[in-house]
Amino acid sequence: MLNERSQKVLCAIVQTYINNPEPVGSGFITKRYSFNLSPATVRNIMADLEEQGFLSQPHTSAGRIPTDMGYRLFVNSLHSEIEYQPDNRSNLYKMVNELESIKDDINILLEETTKRLSGFSHYLSVAVSPSTRISTFNRIEFLRHRGSQVVAVLLTDEGLIKNKVLDVGSELSQRHLNRISEYLNSEFHGYSLIEIRAKILREMAREKDLCDTLISRAIRICKDALFFPYDDLFISGFAEVLGLPDLSDVEKIKEISKAIEDKHHMLQILEKISDTDGVKVIIGAENSIMQMKGFSLVAASYKEGDRPIGCVGMIGPTRMDYSRAIAVVNTTARFLTRIVTDRK
Amino acid sequence: MLNERSQKVLCAIVQTYINNPEPVGSGFITKRYSFNLSPATVRNIMADLEEQGFLSQPHTSAGRIPTDMGYRLFVNSLHSEIEYQPDNRSNLYKMVNELESIKDDINILLEETTKRLSGFSHYLSVAVSPSTRISTFNRIEFLRHRGSQVVAVLLTDEGLIKNKVLDVGSELSQRHLNRISEYLNSEFHGYSLIEIRAKILREMAREKDLCDTLISRAIRICKDALFFPYDDLFISGFAEVLGLPDLSDVEKIKEISKAIEDKHHMLQILEKISDTDGVKVIIGAENSIMQMKGFSLVAASYKEGDRPIGCVGMIGPTRMDYSRAIAVVNTTARFLTRIVTDRK
DNA sequence: ATTAGCACTCTCAATGCGAGAGTGCTAATA
DNA sequence: TATTAGCACTCTCGCATTGAGAGTGCTAAT
């Protein structure tokens, strides 16, 4: 579909544009790269590439800029040859070292990770805590709060700690609550939360109009206590990206700020990535769910053992430095995987 | 210092400028307001006001715009006559109703409050959770986590629920942990966290090299478990404020986004307000701690009974609608006070 | 298939111009 | 003495014009 020479020229154009956000002309390519082609030839190639949808022209007499399709080809050709560049490494190395010391609490770890990531990449960075739905129930405890309120504290094998205030209708003694939690802990240990939820619903349907036994009460309380509609989302670096030349336009700024304020939507995107393996790159409006025209997402899941449980990533303009971003995200995800897996 | 007529003209100018962000000319004032003055007279007054620092001129042949001092005078003259306008009320009323149903968890309540507040005010809204330092210890529980890690769950009388992962050095049995928490709960119930912290430090100094008794161990664990460097800060409405004409400049956007990303600094400002009573207005760079030139903060503390414990507020351009903002913030703070106080 | 040559197109920055808005000042007025 | 009418002045803003520069597409030659 695209001969090797065309592809090389395309990549040269994309790389040039990434280095400097100005339309790339045929002259620049011939001067900078030693393809041994004349500007005229490059012009012909560029015209072809434009016709095929890889490049576009701001106006008739300007150079070319890559389209999303152009970036895509560039990124694909990159994917195979990515190794950690030494200069990234030194920064990352420092970061990883700093993070080692706060690995006890997964959420704090993720928050600090995004902060540092955005700090030295100058892109927006994001992370989601391990998905509650697929997390493994470790135990739950109930603490009397006030009146008929109870605080449920849920611990999962992945290191998540979630609490929730419940109203249980009537005042229960702490002893009573302990009996309930003991029952739940023995019953549910080792199951995933989503399994437990299914179990509970089945159970409830069965003993619908059962009298107020310990078990039925436990089940009812538990149904609420284990339900967390959203995972935690960490975003950092908004002030950073404002410095990028790609965001000199107020409209663009509005777009991205809307995207990150809609946590629900962002979580949807990231959750999908949390399920897959390896680094994933979404360019511009490529993925219909990601309506951030003009921005790209580079993300990777982190795993507990072999099971992906959450993800970390970076958002930048489509014109972002993909090779660096991919390397950084990949390394960070591996780091998180190690932390989460080791502490079992 | 400023005669009544000048002050009236100043307020008219400020109000006009708030309604429409364009320099106000003498002609407009005479037409719109029935001061029975000629444009020339108003011009003289305006020249005086400028000399005294209440107004400024973008350029020689333009109208005047208020300085921070101008806004200040305007706000002060407003303060006395603020009542809840009926149109605010209907919006607020709806909001308050919606919030009633989620009052169980103070943090969720504050988060939802800021979301709604920014949604209908189109300004940035902020809130801080009850200050941990002055919160009243209710009880603490420890849950075994993994290895030598323990999860401490702290409940305060104000309804705060905080948890923290601690490494206690060696594995302790749950029974052992329960003994420790029992001891702490009986010892510290009813004290404020800051008092407890002082107590602990004294205690530690005294039995510095005591052997590993239950008490000394409890004390040591507790020192970490009760220490929370930052209160929770909720901010919402960034996408909203981008719509304001005052933020059409990228520099301005950078400024405010930097301000809200520096949570530490923001907390410092809000904590001061949490200690005072009534609605407080900080205009522009008035307060040296608030280096957000061009933005104002309208905030009020919410209380448990008579004791201020946290605060809620709105941030907008200095050109914001103070009268509405003050009314809204005031009402919201009262609402939060009611919720927090009632549920004792 | 590639390339040199050239006319063409489009942007961008600089310039000038006129309309409009609002001022400051002066002299007249109540 | 305080206010006001009148007027020249200043500054911005939008618009059109212009020339330089960059890069293209096309054609004809290699």
CSV table of N, CA and C in Angstrom, one decimal, chain B residues 137-197:
chain,number,residue,atom,x,y,z
B,137,PHE,N,-10.9,13.7,68.5
B,137,PHE,CA,-10.7,12.2,68.4
B,137,PHE,C,-12.0,11.5,68.9
B,138,ASN,N,-12.5,10.6,68.1
B,138,ASN,CA,-13.6,9.8,68.5
B,138,ASN,C,-13.0,8.4,68.8
B,139,ARG,N,-12.5,7.7,67.8
B,139,ARG,CA,-11.9,6.5,68.1
B,139,ARG,C,-11.0,6.1,67.0
B,140,ILE,N,-10.1,5.1,67.2
B,140,ILE,CA,-9.2,4.6,66.2
B,140,ILE,C,-9.2,3.1,66.2
B,141,GLU,N,-9.2,2.5,65.1
B,141,GLU,CA,-9.1,1.0,65.0
B,141,GLU,C,-8.0,0.6,64.1
B,142,PHE,N,-7.4,-0.5,64.5
B,142,PHE,CA,-6.3,-1.0,63.6
B,142,PHE,C,-6.7,-2.3,63.0
B,143,LEU,N,-6.4,-2.5,61.7
B,143,LEU,CA,-6.6,-3.7,61.0
B,143,LEU,C,-5.3,-4.3,60.5
B,144,ARG,N,-5.1,-5.5,60.7
B,144,ARG,CA,-3.9,-6.1,60.1
B,144,ARG,C,-4.0,-6.0,58.6
B,145,HIS,N,-2.9,-5.7,57.9
B,145,HIS,CA,-2.9,-5.5,56.5
B,145,HIS,C,-2.1,-6.7,55.9
B,146,ARG,N,-0.9,-6.5,55.7
B,146,ARG,CA,-0.1,-7.7,55.3
B,146,ARG,C,1.3,-7.5,55.8
B,147,GLY,N,1.9,-8.6,56.1
B,147,GLY,CA,3.2,-8.5,56.8
B,147,GLY,C,3.1,-7.7,58.0
B,148,SER,N,4.0,-6.7,58.1
B,148,SER,CA,4.1,-5.9,59.3
B,148,SER,C,3.2,-4.6,59.1
B,149,GLN,N,2.4,-4.6,58.1
B,149,GLN,CA,1.6,-3.4,57.8
B,149,GLN,C,0.3,-3.5,58.5
B,150,VAL,N,-0.2,-2.3,58.9
B,150,VAL,CA,-1.4,-2.2,59.6
B,150,VAL,C,-2.2,-1.0,59.0
B,151,VAL,N,-3.5,-1.1,58.9
B,151,VAL,CA,-4.3,0.0,58.5
B,151,VAL,C,-4.9,0.6,59.7
B,152,ALA,N,-4.7,1.9,59.9
B,152,ALA,CA,-5.3,2.6,61.0
B,152,ALA,C,-6.5,3.3,60.4
B,153,VAL,N,-7.7,3.2,61.1
B,153,VAL,CA,-8.9,3.9,60.7
B,153,VAL,C,-9.2,4.8,61.8
B,154,LEU,N,-9.3,6.1,61.5
B,154,LEU,CA,-9.5,7.1,62.6
B,154,LEU,C,-10.9,7.7,62.3
B,155,LEU,N,-11.7,7.8,63.4
B,155,LEU,CA,-13.0,8.5,63.3
B,155,LEU,C,-13.0,9.7,64.2
B,156,THR,N,-13.5,10.8,63.7
B,156,THR,CA,-13.6,12.0,64.5
B,156,THR,C,-15.0,12.4,64.8
B,157,ASP,N,-15.2,13.2,65.8
B,157,ASP,CA,-16.6,13.6,66.1
B,157,ASP,C,-17.2,14.4,65.0
B,158,GLU,N,-16.4,15.0,64.2
B,158,GLU,CA,-16.9,15.8,63.1
B,158,GLU,C,-17.4,15.0,61.9
B,159,GLY,N,-17.1,13.7,62.0
B,159,GLY,CA,-17.5,12.8,60.9
B,159,GLY,C,-16.4,12.5,59.9
B,160,LEU,N,-15.2,12.9,60.2
B,160,LEU,CA,-14.1,12.5,59.3
B,160,LEU,C,-13.8,11.1,59.5
B,161,ILE,N,-13.4,10.4,58.4
B,161,ILE,CA,-12.9,9.1,58.4
B,161,ILE,C,-11.6,9.1,57.7
B,162,LYS,N,-10.6,8.7,58.4
B,162,LYS,CA,-9.3,8.8,57.7
B,162,LYS,C,-8.6,7.4,57.9
B,163,ASN,N,-8.0,6.9,56.8
B,163,ASN,CA,-7.2,5.8,57.0
B,163,ASN,C,-5.8,5.9,56.5
B,164,LYS,N,-4.9,5.1,57.1
B,164,LYS,CA,-3.5,5.3,56.8
B,164,LYS,C,-2.8,3.9,57.0
B,165,VAL,N,-1.9,3.7,56.0
B,165,VAL,CA,-1.2,2.4,56.1
B,165,VAL,C,0.1,2.7,56.9
B,166,LEU,N,0.3,1.9,57.9
B,166,LEU,CA,1.5,2.0,58.8
B,166,LEU,C,2.3,0.8,58.7
B,167,ASP,N,3.6,1.0,58.8
B,167,ASP,CA,4.4,-0.2,59.0
B,167,ASP,C,4.9,-0.2,60.5
B,168,VAL,N,4.5,-1.3,61.2
B,168,VAL,CA,4.8,-1.3,62.6
B,168,VAL,C,6.0,-2.1,63.0
B,169,GLY,N,6.8,-2.5,62.0
B,169,GLY,CA,8.0,-3.1,62.3
B,169,GLY,C,7.9,-4.6,62.3
B,170,SER,N,7.1,-5.1,63.2
B,170,SER,CA,6.9,-6.6,63.3
B,170,SER,C,5.4,-6.9,63.2
B,171,GLU,N,5.2,-8.2,62.9
B,171,GLU,CA,3.8,-8.6,62.8
B,171,GLU,C,3.1,-8.6,64.1
B,172,LEU,N,2.0,-8.0,64.2
B,172,LEU,CA,1.2,-8.0,65.5
B,172,LEU,C,-0.1,-8.7,65.2
B,173,SER,N,-0.5,-9.5,66.2
B,173,SER,CA,-1.8,-10.2,66.0
B,173,SER,C,-3.0,-9.2,66.1
B,174,GLN,N,-4.1,-9.5,65.6
B,174,GLN,CA,-5.2,-8.7,65.6
B,174,GLN,C,-5.6,-8.4,67.1
B,175,ARG,N,-5.5,-9.4,67.9
B,175,ARG,CA,-5.9,-9.2,69.3
B,175,ARG,C,-5.0,-8.2,69.9
B,176,HIS,N,-3.7,-8.3,69.6
B,176,HIS,CA,-2.8,-7.3,70.2
B,176,HIS,C,-3.2,-5.9,69.7
B,177,LEU,N,-3.5,-5.8,68.4
B,177,LEU,CA,-3.9,-4.5,67.9
B,177,LEU,C,-5.1,-4.0,68.6
B,178,ASN,N,-6.1,-4.9,68.8
B,178,ASN,CA,-7.3,-4.4,69.5
B,178,ASN,C,-7.0,-3.9,70.9
B,179,ARG,N,-6.1,-4.5,71.6
B,179,ARG,CA,-5.7,-4.0,72.9
B,179,ARG,C,-5.1,-2.6,72.8
B,180,ILE,N,-4.3,-2.4,71.8
B,180,ILE,CA,-3.7,-1.1,71.6
B,180,ILE,C,-4.8,-0.1,71.4
B,181,SER,N,-5.7,-0.4,70.4
B,181,SER,CA,-6.7,0.6,70.1
B,181,SER,C,-7.6,0.9,71.3
B,182,GLU,N,-7.9,-0.2,72.0
B,182,GLU,CA,-8.8,0.0,73.2
B,182,GLU,C,-8.1,1.0,74.2
B,183,TYR,N,-6.8,0.8,74.4
B,183,TYR,CA,-6.1,1.7,75.3
B,183,TYR,C,-6.2,3.1,74.8
B,184,LEU,N,-5.9,3.3,73.5
B,184,LEU,CA,-5.9,4.7,72.9
B,184,LEU,C,-7.3,5.3,73.0
B,185,ASN,N,-8.3,4.5,72.7
B,185,ASN,CA,-9.6,5.0,72.7
B,185,ASN,C,-10.1,5.5,74.1
B,186,SER,N,-9.7,4.8,75.1
B,186,SER,CA,-10.1,5.2,76.4
B,186,SER,C,-9.2,6.4,76.8
B,187,GLU,N,-8.0,6.4,76.4
B,187,GLU,CA,-7.1,7.5,76.8
B,187,GLU,C,-7.4,8.8,76.1
B,188,PHE,N,-7.8,8.8,74.9
B,188,PHE,CA,-7.8,10.0,74.1
B,188,PHE,C,-9.2,10.5,73.7
B,189,HIS,N,-10.2,9.8,74.0
B,189,HIS,CA,-11.5,10.1,73.6
B,189,HIS,C,-11.9,11.6,74.0
B,190,GLY,N,-12.3,12.4,73.0
B,190,GLY,CA,-12.8,13.7,73.3
B,190,GLY,C,-11.7,14.8,73.2
B,191,TYR,N,-10.5,14.4,73.1
B,191,TYR,CA,-9.4,15.4,72.9
B,191,TYR,C,-9.3,15.8,71.4
B,192,SER,N,-8.8,16.9,71.2
B,192,SER,CA,-8.5,17.3,69.8
B,192,SER,C,-7.2,16.6,69.3
B,193,LEU,N,-7.1,16.4,68.0
B,193,LEU,CA,-5.9,15.7,67.5
B,193,LEU,C,-4.6,16.4,67.9
B,194,ILE,N,-4.7,17.8,67.8
B,194,ILE,CA,-3.5,18.5,68.1
B,194,ILE,C,-3.1,18.4,69.6
B,195,GLU,N,-4.1,18.3,70.4
B,195,GLU,CA,-3.8,18.1,71.8
B,195,GLU,C,-3.1,16.7,72.0
B,196,ILE,N,-3.7,15.7,71.3
B,196,ILE,CA,-3.2,14.4,71.5
B,196,ILE,C,-1.8,14.3,71.0
B,197,ARG,N,-1.5,15.0,69.9
B,197,ARG,CA,-0.2,15.0,69.3
B,197,ARG,C,0.8,15.5,70.3
